[in-house]
Short mmCIF file of C-alpha atoms in Angstrom, two decimals:
data_model
loop_
_atom_site.label_atom_id
_atom_site.label_comp_id
_atom_site.label_asym_id
_atom_site.label_seq_id
_atom_site.Cartn_x
_atom_site.Cartn_y
_atom_site.Cartn_z
CA MET A 1 2.00 -2.54 24.93
CA ARG A 2 3.16 -2.93 21.33
CA ARG A 3 0.60 -2.99 18.59
CA PRO A 4 0.05 -6.31 16.80
CA THR A 5 1.60 -6.54 13.35
CA ILE A 6 0.27 -7.85 10.05
CA VAL A 7 2.98 -8.69 7.51
CA LEU A 8 2.37 -8.71 3.75
CA PHE A 9 4.86 -11.00 1.96
CA GLY A 10 4.72 -11.19 -1.82
CA ASP A 11 5.85 -9.93 -5.20
CA SER A 12 5.18 -6.65 -7.04
CA ILE A 13 1.45 -6.79 -6.35
CA THR A 14 2.39 -6.62 -2.68
CA GLU A 15 5.25 -4.15 -3.16
CA GLU A 16 2.93 -1.75 -5.00
CA SER A 17 0.14 -2.20 -2.46
CA PHE A 18 1.24 0.79 -0.38
CA GLY A 19 0.74 3.17 -3.31
CA ASP A 20 -2.30 5.41 -3.74
CA GLY A 21 -5.43 3.27 -3.47
CA GLY A 22 -3.37 0.13 -2.86
CA TRP A 23 -4.76 -2.77 -0.87
CA GLY A 24 -1.87 -2.57 1.62
CA ALA A 25 -2.43 1.15 2.16
CA SER A 26 -6.11 0.43 2.69
CA LEU A 27 -5.20 -2.16 5.32
CA VAL A 28 -3.01 0.41 7.09
CA ASN A 29 -5.99 2.75 7.20
CA HIS A 30 -8.40 0.01 8.22
CA PHE A 31 -6.26 -1.19 11.15
CA ARG A 32 -5.12 2.29 12.26
CA ARG A 33 -4.69 2.56 16.03
CA SER A 34 -5.09 -1.25 16.28
CA ALA A 35 -2.27 -2.92 14.30
CA ASP A 36 0.80 -2.03 12.24
CA VAL A 37 0.75 -3.35 8.67
CA LEU A 38 4.24 -4.06 7.34
CA MET A 39 5.03 -4.51 3.66
CA ARG A 40 7.57 -7.10 2.56
CA GLY A 41 6.96 -7.10 -1.20
CA TYR A 42 9.63 -7.91 -3.77
CA SER A 43 8.87 -7.05 -7.37
CA GLY A 44 9.49 -9.87 -9.83
CA TYR A 45 10.09 -12.54 -7.20
CA ASN A 46 8.82 -16.09 -7.53
CA THR A 47 8.46 -18.69 -4.77
CA ARG A 48 11.92 -20.14 -5.47
CA TRP A 49 13.53 -16.80 -4.67
CA ALA A 50 11.10 -16.07 -1.84
CA LEU A 51 12.03 -19.34 -0.17
CA ARG A 52 15.71 -18.47 -0.51
CA VAL A 53 15.32 -15.12 1.26
CA ALA A 54 12.51 -15.95 3.72
CA GLU A 55 14.79 -16.43 6.72
CA ARG A 56 16.35 -13.02 6.03
CA VAL A 57 12.94 -11.39 5.51
CA PHE A 58 11.49 -12.67 8.77
CA GLY A 59 14.68 -12.81 10.81
CA GLY A 60 14.48 -9.19 11.96
CA PHE A 61 11.11 -9.48 13.66
CA GLU A 62 11.05 -9.38 17.45
CA SER A 63 8.40 -10.72 19.79
CA PRO A 64 5.47 -10.78 19.93
CA PRO A 65 4.92 -12.73 16.71
CA PRO A 66 2.82 -11.14 13.94
CA ALA A 67 -0.91 -11.49 14.28
CA ALA A 68 -1.07 -12.52 10.62
CA VAL A 69 1.10 -12.97 7.53
CA THR A 70 -0.24 -12.88 3.98
CA VAL A 71 1.68 -14.92 1.38
CA PHE A 72 0.94 -13.73 -2.15
CA PHE A 73 3.11 -15.35 -4.82
CA GLY A 74 2.54 -17.09 -8.13
CA ALA A 75 2.15 -14.42 -10.78
CA ASN A 76 5.85 -14.69 -11.66
CA ASP A 77 6.10 -18.45 -11.18
CA ALA A 78 3.38 -18.65 -13.85
CA CYS A 79 5.45 -16.95 -16.55
CA LEU A 80 5.55 -19.27 -19.53
CA PRO A 81 8.83 -21.21 -19.82
CA ASP A 82 9.28 -20.42 -23.52
CA ARG A 83 8.49 -16.69 -23.47
CA SER A 84 10.24 -13.49 -22.40
CA GLY A 85 9.68 -14.06 -18.68
CA ALA A 86 11.13 -17.58 -18.71
CA PHE A 87 13.82 -16.77 -16.11
CA GLN A 88 11.02 -16.18 -13.57
CA HIS A 89 9.15 -19.39 -14.36
CA VAL A 90 8.79 -22.07 -11.69
CA PRO A 91 7.07 -25.37 -12.59
CA VAL A 92 3.70 -25.69 -10.90
CA GLU A 93 4.67 -28.70 -8.76
CA GLU A 94 7.76 -26.89 -7.49
CA TYR A 95 5.56 -23.84 -6.85
CA ARG A 96 3.25 -25.99 -4.72
CA LEU A 97 6.16 -27.42 -2.74
CA ASN A 98 7.70 -23.98 -2.30
CA LEU A 99 4.45 -22.62 -0.88
CA LEU A 100 4.27 -25.56 1.52
CA SER A 101 7.84 -24.88 2.63
CA LEU A 102 7.21 -21.15 3.06
CA LEU A 103 4.14 -21.70 5.20
CA GLN A 104 5.83 -24.38 7.26
CA LEU A 105 8.82 -22.11 7.83
CA ILE A 106 6.59 -19.28 9.05
CA ARG A 107 4.47 -21.65 11.14
CA SER A 108 7.55 -23.17 12.79
CA ARG A 109 8.79 -19.69 13.72
CA TRP A 110 5.41 -18.35 14.85
CA PRO A 111 2.94 -21.17 15.64
CA THR A 112 0.17 -18.77 16.70
CA THR A 113 0.37 -16.48 13.65
CA ILE A 114 -2.56 -16.60 11.22
CA LEU A 115 -1.37 -17.44 7.71
CA LEU A 116 -3.34 -16.26 4.69
CA LEU A 117 -2.56 -17.43 1.16
CA ILE A 118 -3.55 -15.35 -1.87
CA THR A 119 -3.59 -16.92 -5.33
CA PRO A 120 -2.12 -15.14 -8.33
CA PRO A 121 -4.63 -12.95 -10.16
CA PRO A 122 -6.10 -13.79 -13.55
CA ILE A 123 -4.25 -12.55 -16.62
CA ASP A 124 -5.64 -10.29 -19.32
CA GLU A 125 -3.52 -11.41 -22.25
CA ASP A 126 -4.49 -8.42 -24.37
CA GLY A 127 -3.30 -6.17 -21.57
CA ARG A 128 0.05 -7.95 -21.45
CA LEU A 129 0.46 -7.42 -25.21
CA ARG A 130 -0.26 -3.72 -24.75
CA PHE A 131 2.37 -3.53 -22.01
CA PRO A 132 4.94 -6.15 -23.02
CA TYR A 133 7.51 -7.24 -20.47
CA GLY A 134 10.89 -5.61 -21.10
CA GLY A 135 9.69 -4.21 -24.42
CA ASP A 136 9.33 -7.72 -25.87
CA GLN A 137 8.23 -7.52 -29.52
CA SER A 138 7.40 -11.19 -30.10
CA GLY A 139 3.67 -10.46 -30.22
CA LEU A 140 3.08 -13.20 -27.63
CA PRO A 141 2.12 -12.59 -23.98
CA GLU A 142 4.61 -13.92 -21.44
CA ARG A 143 1.68 -15.12 -19.31
CA THR A 144 -1.71 -16.64 -20.11
CA ASN A 145 -4.82 -16.75 -17.98
CA ALA A 146 -5.24 -20.52 -18.29
CA PHE A 147 -1.66 -21.17 -17.19
CA ALA A 148 -2.02 -18.77 -14.24
CA GLY A 149 -5.16 -20.67 -13.30
CA THR A 150 -3.18 -23.87 -12.71
CA TYR A 151 -1.07 -21.97 -10.16
CA GLY A 152 -4.20 -20.57 -8.57
CA SER A 153 -5.54 -24.11 -8.17
CA ALA A 154 -2.22 -25.28 -6.70
CA CYS A 155 -2.31 -22.42 -4.20
CA VAL A 156 -5.85 -23.34 -3.12
CA ASN A 157 -4.77 -26.98 -2.75
CA VAL A 158 -1.89 -25.97 -0.48
CA ALA A 159 -4.27 -23.96 1.68
CA GLU A 160 -6.57 -26.96 1.99
CA GLU A 161 -3.67 -29.30 2.75
CA LEU A 162 -2.36 -27.12 5.59
CA GLY A 163 -5.75 -25.90 6.77
CA VAL A 164 -5.06 -22.20 6.24
CA PRO A 165 -7.44 -19.61 4.76
CA VAL A 166 -7.02 -18.52 1.15
CA VAL A 167 -8.19 -15.73 -1.12
CA ASP A 168 -8.85 -17.35 -4.50
CA LEU A 169 -8.19 -14.16 -6.41
CA TRP A 170 -7.93 -15.90 -9.79
CA THR A 171 -11.54 -17.07 -9.48
CA LYS A 172 -12.95 -14.09 -7.59
CA MET A 173 -11.79 -11.40 -9.99
CA GLN A 174 -13.22 -13.14 -13.04
CA ARG A 175 -16.71 -12.89 -11.56
CA PHE A 176 -16.67 -9.13 -12.17
CA PRO A 177 -17.93 -7.92 -15.58
CA GLY A 178 -15.11 -6.36 -17.56
CA TRP A 179 -12.52 -7.56 -15.06
CA GLU A 180 -9.79 -7.54 -17.71
CA LYS A 181 -9.61 -3.76 -17.89
CA ASN A 182 -11.56 -2.72 -14.78
CA LEU A 183 -9.42 -4.66 -12.32
CA LEU A 184 -6.07 -4.91 -14.15
CA ARG A 185 -4.19 -1.90 -15.49
CA ASP A 186 -1.68 -3.82 -17.64
CA GLY A 187 -3.10 -7.33 -17.75
CA LEU A 188 -1.42 -8.26 -14.46
CA HIS A 189 -1.11 -5.45 -11.91
CA LEU A 190 -4.12 -4.03 -10.13
CA THR A 191 -6.17 -0.93 -10.79
CA ALA A 192 -7.70 0.95 -7.86
CA GLU A 193 -10.80 -1.20 -8.23
CA GLY A 194 -8.70 -4.37 -8.33
CA ASN A 195 -6.92 -3.27 -5.18
CA ARG A 196 -10.30 -2.76 -3.52
CA VAL A 197 -11.26 -6.36 -4.32
CA VAL A 198 -8.06 -7.67 -2.72
CA PHE A 199 -8.47 -5.42 0.32
CA GLU A 200 -12.04 -6.54 0.96
CA GLU A 201 -11.19 -10.22 0.53
CA VAL A 202 -8.19 -10.00 2.86
CA VAL A 203 -10.15 -8.15 5.54
CA GLU A 204 -12.93 -10.74 5.40
CA ARG A 205 -10.60 -13.75 5.56
CA LEU A 206 -8.68 -12.22 8.48
CA ARG A 207 -11.91 -11.38 10.28
CA GLU A 208 -13.01 -15.01 9.95
CA GLN A 209 -9.76 -15.96 11.71
CA GLY A 210 -10.30 -13.52 14.56
CA VAL A 211 -7.96 -10.82 13.25
CA SER A 212 -10.21 -7.77 13.09
CA VAL A 213 -10.45 -4.23 14.37
CA ASP A 214 -13.32 -5.24 16.63
CA ALA A 215 -11.18 -7.94 18.25
CA MET A 216 -8.17 -5.67 18.82
CA ALA A 217 -7.50 -3.12 21.49
CA VAL A 218 -7.13 0.52 20.47
CA ASP A 219 -3.66 1.98 21.00
CA LEU A 220 -3.97 4.71 23.65
CA PRO A 221 -7.25 6.38 24.65
CA LEU A 222 -9.55 7.73 21.98
CA LEU A 223 -10.50 11.39 22.14
CA SER A 224 -14.14 10.37 22.58
CA GLN A 225 -13.19 8.42 25.72
CA MET A 226 -11.51 11.33 27.49
CA ASP A 227 -13.05 13.27 30.34
CA VAL A 228 -13.28 16.80 28.97
CA ASN A 229 -12.85 18.16 32.51
CA ASP A 230 -9.74 16.07 33.26
CA PRO A 231 -8.21 14.69 30.04
CA LEU A 232 -4.97 13.58 31.71
CA LYS A 233 -6.90 11.11 33.84
CA SER A 234 -7.21 8.95 30.70
CA PHE A 235 -3.46 8.29 30.74
CA SER A 236 -3.21 7.15 34.35
CA ASN A 237 -3.56 3.43 33.52
#
């Protein structure tokens, strides 16, 4: 029997999630022997580009359908239209419609798959000035926290409209004292502690939807389950 799969679809915050201490790597460890966690992260992508490539991204998957798919876009859509990241900007209403289309596309392909939306994170504008995009010297951040918040709200609204769970990361992270530097390493991307927040939120939302280690079978017998006098007996079924 094949292990269930959990697919992570998103931008650089997803692509980087399999690095040391990343939330994707933590999911791999958490679901070891129960599910395979697959990363489909594309640095710099917005929902307009994600929608364009979604059929290609998901077209290679065979049955059974994934147990769950996380959809984590918005940080790039929320680039300001008059700053250095303007080519990545997507107006918030188009962002909302793109998310709807992405979720409907996945749902039409895999009706039983659990979908989990994740909002863009908050923005530490000072951090973005310290690490300017493309070496921009304008002295202005290409993203602001307030503008990112409108995309976070749109993401939550989409989740409510379609009845899917959501991690409101924009709100959640700002509840932590010193979140600007403790959770974000460059005003946008996650520190180890920021990755931990995402990991814990994703695990909890998936658990609420029935996707948990406790609800999954273990792949092949555990050592603790083997008869020490006849270990091969464990593989007879």
